[in-house]
Coordinates of N, CA and C in Angstrom, one line a residue:
M1 N 226.4 188.2 120.2 CA 225.7 187.7 119.1 C 225.7 188.6 117.9
S2 N 225.9 188.0 116.8 CA 226.0 188.8 115.6 C 224.7 188.7 114.8
E3 N 224.3 189.7 114.4 CA 223.1 189.7 113.6 C 223.4 189.7 112.1
E4 N 222.8 188.7 111.5 CA 223.0 188.7 110.0 C 222.0 189.5 109.3
V5 N 222.4 190.2 108.5 CA 221.4 191.1 107.7 C 221.5 190.5 106.3
K6 N 220.3 190.1 105.9 CA 220.2 189.6 104.5 C 219.6 190.7 103.6
K7 N 220.3 190.9 102.5 CA 219.7 191.9 101.6 C 218.9 191.2 100.5
V8 N 217.8 191.6 100.4 CA 216.9 191.0 99.3 C 216.8 191.9 98.2
K9 N 217.3 191.4 97.0 CA 217.2 192.3 95.9 C 215.8 192.2 95.2
K10 N 215.3 193.3 95.0 CA 213.9 193.3 94.3 C 214.1 193.2 92.8
K11 N 213.3 192.4 92.2 CA 213.3 192.3 90.8 C 212.7 193.6 90.2
K12 N 213.3 194.0 89.2 CA 212.8 195.2 88.6 C 211.6 194.8 87.8
K13 N 210.5 195.4 88.1 CA 209.3 195.1 87.3 C 209.3 196.0 86.0
K14 N 208.7 195.4 85.0 CA 208.5 196.1 83.8 C 207.6 197.3 84.0
S15 N 207.9 198.3 83.4 CA 206.9 199.4 83.5 C 205.6 199.1 82.8
S16 N 204.6 199.9 83.1 CA 203.3 199.7 82.4 C 203.5 199.8 80.9
F17 N 204.3 200.8 80.5 CA 204.5 201.0 79.1 C 205.2 199.8 78.5
G18 N 206.1 199.2 79.1 CA 206.8 198.0 78.6 C 205.8 196.8 78.4
R19 N 205.0 196.6 79.4 CA 204.0 195.6 79.3 C 203.0 195.9 78.2
L20 N 202.6 197.1 78.0 CA 201.7 197.5 77.0 C 202.3 197.2 75.6
M21 N 203.5 197.6 75.5 CA 204.2 197.4 74.2 C 204.3 195.9 73.9
G22 N 204.6 195.1 74.9 CA 204.6 193.6 74.7 C 203.3 193.1 74.2
L23 N 202.2 193.5 74.8 CA 200.9 193.1 74.4 C 200.5 193.6 73.0
V24 N 200.9 194.8 72.7 CA 200.7 195.3 71.3 C 201.4 194.5 70.3
S25 N 202.7 194.2 70.5 CA 203.4 193.4 69.6 C 202.9 192.0 69.4
F26 N 202.4 191.4 70.5 CA 201.8 190.1 70.4 C 200.5 190.2 69.6
G27 N 199.7 191.2 69.8 CA 198.4 191.4 69.1 C 198.7 191.6 67.6
M28 N 199.8 192.3 67.3 CA 200.1 192.5 65.9 C 200.5 191.2 65.2
A29 N 201.3 190.4 66.0 CA 201.7 189.1 65.4 C 200.5 188.2 65.2
V30 N 199.6 188.1 66.1 CA 198.4 187.3 65.9 C 197.6 187.8 64.7
Y31 N 197.4 189.1 64.6 CA 196.6 189.7 63.5 C 197.3 189.3 62.2
G32 N 198.6 189.4 62.1 CA 199.3 189.1 60.9 C 199.2 187.6 60.5
A33 N 199.2 186.7 61.6 CA 199.0 185.3 61.3 C 197.6 185.0 60.8
V34 N 196.6 185.6 61.4 CA 195.2 185.4 61.0 C 195.0 185.9 59.6
T35 N 195.6 187.1 59.3 CA 195.4 187.7 57.9 C 196.1 186.8 56.9
A36 N 197.3 186.2 57.2 CA 198.0 185.3 56.3 C 197.2 184.1 56.0
V37 N 196.6 183.5 57.1 CA 195.8 182.3 56.9 C 194.5 182.6 56.1
K38 N 193.9 183.7 56.3 CA 192.7 184.1 55.6 C 193.0 184.3 54.1
K39 N 194.2 184.9 53.8 CA 194.6 185.1 52.4 C 194.9 183.8 51.8
A40 N 195.6 182.9 52.5 CA 195.9 181.6 51.9 C 194.6 180.8 51.6
M41 N 193.6 180.9 52.5 CA 192.4 180.1 52.3 C 191.6 180.7 51.1
A42 N 191.6 182.0 51.0 CA 191.0 182.7 49.8 C 191.6 182.2 48.5
H43 N 192.9 182.1 48.5 CA 193.6 181.6 47.3 C 193.3 180.1 47.1
L44 N 193.2 179.3 48.1 CA 192.9 177.9 48.0 C 191.4 177.7 47.5
T45 N 190.5 178.6 48.0 CA 189.1 178.5 47.5 C 189.0 178.8 46.1
K46 N 189.7 179.9 45.6 CA 189.7 180.2 44.2 C 190.3 179.1 43.3
R47 N 191.4 178.5 43.8 CA 192.0 177.4 43.0 C 191.0 176.2 42.9
M48 N 190.4 175.8 44.0 CA 189.6 174.7 44.0 C 188.3 174.8 43.3
E49 N 187.7 176.1 43.3 CA 186.4 176.3 42.7 C 186.5 176.8 41.2
E50 N 187.7 177.0 40.7 CA 187.8 177.6 39.4 C 187.3 176.7 38.2
D51 N 187.3 175.4 38.4 CA 186.8 174.5 37.3 C 185.4 174.0 37.6
N52 N 184.7 174.5 38.5 CA 183.4 174.1 38.8 C 182.4 174.3 37.6
E53 N 182.6 175.3 36.8 CA 181.7 175.6 35.7 C 181.8 174.5 34.6
V54 N 182.9 173.9 34.4 CA 183.1 173.1 33.3 C 183.1 171.6 33.5
C55 N 183.1 171.1 34.8 CA 183.1 169.7 35.0 C 181.9 169.3 35.9
D56 N 181.7 168.0 36.0 CA 180.5 167.6 36.8 C 180.9 167.3 38.2
R57 N 182.2 167.6 38.6 CA 182.6 167.5 40.0 C 182.7 168.9 40.5
K58 N 182.0 169.2 41.6 CA 181.9 170.5 42.2 C 182.6 170.5 43.5
R59 N 183.5 171.5 43.7 CA 184.3 171.6 44.9 C 184.1 172.9 45.5
F60 N 183.9 172.9 46.9 CA 183.6 174.2 47.6 C 184.4 174.2 48.8
V61 N 184.8 175.5 49.2 CA 185.5 175.7 50.5 C 184.8 176.8 51.2
A62 N 184.6 176.6 52.5 CA 184.0 177.6 53.4 C 184.9 177.8 54.5
F63 N 185.4 179.0 54.8 CA 186.3 179.3 55.8 C 185.9 180.5 56.6
G64 N 185.7 180.4 57.9 CA 185.4 181.5 58.8 C 184.3 182.4 58.3
G65 N 183.1 182.0 58.7 CA 181.9 182.8 58.3 C 180.7 182.0 57.9
K66 N 179.9 182.6 57.1 CA 178.7 181.9 56.7 C 178.7 181.8 55.1
R67 N 178.3 180.7 54.6 CA 178.3 180.5 53.2 C 177.1 179.7 52.8
E68 N 176.4 180.1 51.7 CA 175.3 179.4 51.2 C 175.6 179.0 49.7
I69 N 175.4 177.8 49.4 CA 175.7 177.3 48.1 C 174.5 176.7 47.5
D70 N 174.1 177.2 46.3 CA 172.9 176.7 45.6 C 173.4 176.1 44.3
L71 N 173.1 174.8 44.0 CA 173.4 174.2 42.8 C 172.0 174.0 42.1
E72 N 171.9 174.6 40.9 CA 170.6 174.5 40.2 C 170.8 173.9 38.8
D73 N 170.0 173.0 38.5 CA 169.9 172.4 37.1 C 171.2 172.0 36.5
V74 N 172.0 171.3 37.3 CA 173.3 170.8 36.7 C 173.4 169.3 37.1
A75 N 174.0 168.6 36.1 CA 174.3 167.2 36.4 C 175.5 167.1 37.2
V76 N 175.4 166.4 38.3 CA 176.5 166.3 39.3 C 176.8 164.9 39.6
S77 N 178.1 164.5 39.5 CA 178.5 163.2 39.9 C 179.1 163.2 41.3
E78 N 179.8 164.3 41.6 CA 180.4 164.4 43.0 C 180.4 165.9 43.4
V79 N 180.1 166.1 44.7 CA 180.2 167.4 45.3 C 181.1 167.2 46.5
E80 N 182.1 168.1 46.6 CA 183.1 168.1 47.7 C 183.0 169.4 48.5
V81 N 182.7 169.3 49.8 CA 182.6 170.5 50.6 C 183.6 170.4 51.7
N82 N 184.4 171.5 51.8 CA 185.4 171.6 52.9 C 185.0 172.8 53.7
A83 N 184.7 172.6 55.0 CA 184.3 173.7 55.9 C 185.2 173.8 57.1
L84 N 185.7 174.9 57.4 CA 186.6 175.2 58.5 C 186.1 176.4 59.2
L85 N 185.7 176.3 60.5 CA 185.2 177.4 61.3 C 184.1 178.2 60.5
A86 N 183.2 177.5 59.9 CA 182.2 178.1 59.1 C 180.8 177.5 59.3
E87 N 179.8 178.3 58.9 CA 178.4 177.8 58.9 C 178.1 177.7 57.4
T88 N 177.9 176.5 56.9 CA 177.7 176.2 55.5 C 176.4 175.5 55.2
K89 N 175.7 176.1 54.2 CA 174.4 175.5 53.8 C 174.5 175.2 52.3
I90 N 174.3 173.9 51.9 CA 174.4 173.5 50.5 C 173.0 173.0 50.1
N91 N 172.5 173.6 49.0 CA 171.2 173.3 48.5 C 171.4 172.4 47.3
L92 N 171.1 171.1 47.4 CA 171.2 170.1 46.3 C 169.8 169.7 45.8
S93 N 168.8 170.5 46.1 CA 167.4 170.1 45.8 C 167.1 170.2 44.3
E94 N 167.9 171.0 43.5 CA 167.7 171.2 42.1 C 168.6 170.5 41.2
I95 N 169.5 169.7 41.7 CA 170.5 169.1 40.8 C 170.0 167.8 40.2
Q96 N 170.6 167.4 39.1 CA 170.2 166.2 38.4 C 171.2 165.1 38.8
F97 N 170.7 164.1 39.5 CA 171.6 163.0 40.0 C 172.0 162.1 38.9
T98 N 173.3 161.6 39.0 CA 173.8 160.6 38.2 C 173.6 159.2 38.9
E99 N 174.0 158.2 38.3 CA 173.9 156.8 38.8 C 174.4 156.8 40.3
E100 N 175.6 157.2 40.4 CA 176.3 157.2 41.7 C 176.7 158.5 42.2
S101 N 175.8 159.4 42.5 CA 176.2 160.7 43.0 C 176.7 160.6 44.4
V102 N 177.8 161.4 44.7 CA 178.5 161.3 46.0 C 178.7 162.7 46.5
V103 N 178.4 162.9 47.7 CA 178.7 164.2 48.4 C 179.7 163.9 49.5
T104 N 180.9 164.5 49.4 CA 181.9 164.3 50.4 C 182.0 165.6 51.3
V105 N 181.9 165.5 52.6 CA 182.0 166.6 53.5 C 183.1 166.4 54.4
R106 N 184.0 167.4 54.5 CA 185.1 167.4 55.4 C 184.9 168.7 56.2
S107 N 184.8 168.6 57.5 CA 184.6 169.8 58.3 C 185.3 169.7 59.6
A108 N 185.7 170.9 60.1 CA 186.4 171.0 61.4 C 185.9 172.3 62.1
V109 N 185.3 172.1 63.2 CA 184.7 173.1 64.0 C 183.7 173.9 63.1
A110 N 182.8 173.2 62.5 CA 181.9 173.9 61.5 C 180.5 173.3 61.6
S111 N 179.5 174.0 61.0 CA 178.2 173.5 60.9 C 177.8 173.4 59.4
V112 N 177.4 172.2 59.0 CA 177.1 172.0 57.6 C 175.7 171.4 57.4
V113 N 174.9 172.1 56.6 CA 173.5 171.6 56.3 C 173.4 171.3 54.9
L114 N 173.0 170.0 54.6 CA 172.7 169.5 53.2 C 171.2 169.4 53.0
Q115 N 170.8 170.1 52.0 CA 169.4 170.1 51.6 C 169.2 169.2 50.4
V116 N 168.4 168.2 50.4 CA 168.3 167.3 49.3 C 166.8 167.3 48.8
P117 N 166.5 167.0 47.6 CA 165.1 166.9 47.2 C 164.4 165.8 47.8
A118 N 163.0 165.8 47.8 CA 162.2 164.7 48.2 C 162.4 163.5 47.3
M119 N 162.1 162.4 47.8 CA 162.2 161.1 47.0 C 163.6 160.8 46.5
V120 N 164.5 160.9 47.4 CA 165.9 160.5 47.1 C 166.4 159.7 48.3
R121 N 166.9 158.5 48.0 CA 167.5 157.7 49.1 C 168.9 158.2 49.4
V122 N 169.2 158.3 50.7 CA 170.5 158.8 51.2 C 171.2 157.7 51.9
E123 N 172.4 157.4 51.5 CA 173.2 156.5 52.3 C 174.3 157.3 52.9
L124 N 174.3 157.3 54.2 CA 175.2 158.2 55.0 C 176.3 157.4 55.7
E125 N 177.5 157.9 55.5 CA 178.7 157.2 56.2 C 179.5 158.4 56.8
A126 N 179.4 158.5 58.2 CA 180.1 159.6 58.9 C 181.1 159.1 59.9
S127 N 182.2 159.8 60.0 CA 183.2 159.4 61.0 C 183.9 160.7 61.5
G128 N 184.6 160.5 62.6 CA 185.4 161.6 63.2 C 185.0 161.8 64.7
P129 N 186.0 162.4 65.4 CA 185.7 162.6 66.8 C 184.9 163.8 67.1
A130 N 184.0 163.7 68.1 CA 183.2 164.8 68.6 C 182.4 165.5 67.6
H131 N 181.6 164.7 66.8 CA 180.8 165.3 65.8 C 179.3 164.9 66.1
S132 N 178.4 165.6 65.5 CA 177.0 165.4 65.6 C 176.4 165.3 64.2
V133 N 175.7 164.2 63.9 CA 175.0 164.0 62.6 C 173.6 163.8 62.9
R134 N 172.8 164.7 62.2 CA 171.3 164.6 62.3 C 170.8 164.3 60.9
N135 N 170.3 163.1 60.6 CA 169.7 162.7 59.4 C 168.2 162.8 59.5
L136 N 167.6 163.9 58.9 CA 166.2 164.1 59.0 C 165.5 163.8 57.7
I137 N 166.1 162.9 56.9 CA 165.5 162.5 55.7 C 164.8 161.1 55.9
P138 N 163.6 161.0 55.4 CA 162.9 159.8 55.6 C 163.6 158.6 54.8
T139 N 163.4 157.4 55.3 CA 164.0 156.2 54.7 C 163.0 155.7 53.7
Y140 N 163.4 155.6 52.4 CA 162.6 155.1 51.4 C 163.0 153.7 51.0
E141 N 162.0 152.8 50.8 CA 162.3 151.4 50.5 C 162.3 151.2 49.0
D142 N 161.9 152.2 48.2 CA 161.8 152.0 46.7 C 163.2 152.0 46.1
E143 N 163.5 150.9 45.5 CA 164.8 150.7 44.9 C 165.0 151.5 43.6
T144 N 164.0 152.0 43.0 CA 164.1 152.8 41.8 C 164.5 154.3 42.0
L145 N 164.4 154.7 43.2 CA 164.8 156.1 43.5 C 166.3 156.4 43.3
P146 N 166.6 157.6 43.0 CA 168.1 157.9 42.9 C 168.7 157.8 44.3
V147 N 170.0 157.4 44.3 CA 170.7 157.3 45.5 C 171.8 158.4 45.6
L148 N 171.8 159.0 46.8 CA 172.9 160.0 47.1 C 173.7 159.4 48.2
H149 N 175.0 159.2 47.9 CA 176.0 158.7 48.9 C 176.6 159.9 49.6
V150 N 176.5 160.0 50.9 CA 177.1 161.1 51.7 C 178.2 160.5 52.5
K151 N 179.4 161.0 52.3 CA 180.6 160.6 53.1 C 181.1 161.8 53.9
A152 N 181.1 161.7 55.2 CA 181.4 162.8 56.0 C 182.6 162.5 57.0
K153 N 183.5 163.4 57.0 CA 184.6 163.3 58.0 C 184.6 164.6 58.8
C154 N 184.1 164.5 60.1 CA 183.9 165.7 60.9 C 184.7 165.7 62.1
L155 N 185.3 166.9 62.5 CA 186.0 167.1 63.7 C 185.3 168.2 64.4
A156 N 184.7 167.8 65.6 CA 184.0 168.8 66.4 C 183.0 169.7 65.5
S157 N 182.2 169.0 64.7 CA 181.3 169.6 63.8 C 179.9 169.0 63.8
E158 N 179.0 169.8 63.2 CA 177.6 169.3 63.1 C 177.3 169.1 61.6
L159 N 176.7 168.0 61.3 CA 176.2 167.8 59.9 C 174.7 167.5 60.0
K160 N 173.9 168.2 59.2 CA 172.5 168.0 59.3 C 172.0 167.8 57.8
L161 N 171.3 166.7 57.6 CA 170.7 166.4 56.3 C 169.2 166.6 56.4
L162 N 168.6 167.3 55.5 CA 167.2 167.5 55.5 C 166.6 167.6 54.1
V163 N 165.3 167.4 54.0 CA 164.6 167.5 52.7 C 164.3 169.0 52.5
K164 N 164.6 169.5 51.3 CA 164.3 170.9 51.0 C 162.7 171.1 51.0
A165 N 162.2 172.0 51.7 CA 160.8 172.3 51.8 C 160.4 172.9 50.5
E166 N 159.3 172.5 49.9 CA 158.7 173.0 48.7 C 157.9 174.3 49.1
K167 N 158.1 175.3 48.2 CA 157.3 176.6 48.4 C 155.9 176.4 47.9
A168 N 155.0 176.7 48.7 CA 153.6 176.6 48.3 C 153.2 177.8 47.5
D169 N 152.6 177.6 46.3 CA 152.1 178.7 45.4 C 150.8 179.1 45.9
K170 N 150.7 180.4 46.2 CA 149.4 181.0 46.6 C 148.9 182.0 45.7

């Protein structure tokens, strides 16, 4: 009887240093990509918001972080809010409404809070997958009240509408 001897070749494992260098290079690539996206979003934000001072259409971008937007004593026909990976709070309680004021919200993996003044009728139209909309504004039957149309397209986001609380003078 002959015995067969099989030789098994062992795969050469990468050294710990080689694996570490691979992880470091991957981390640097991810950091570079995130930095490039952040820079591009900052440029987009600047471009979109640069004409907010001169026209009655206001456009805002929130990307990665927390942003609070207060609009005070301005006549607004349209407000556009784009939120991506952000927590955004928009205070509309001091604006002057036009006949057909519209707020457009586009959000992806974000939380958006709209604060409106008391005695405003809100017509809400929301769509998108995996979103949560909480409308905490009372329904008013008075046809003479100003109307605010809110159009929301949300992807895995939360939209909350509420009445801005008045500060009590003491």
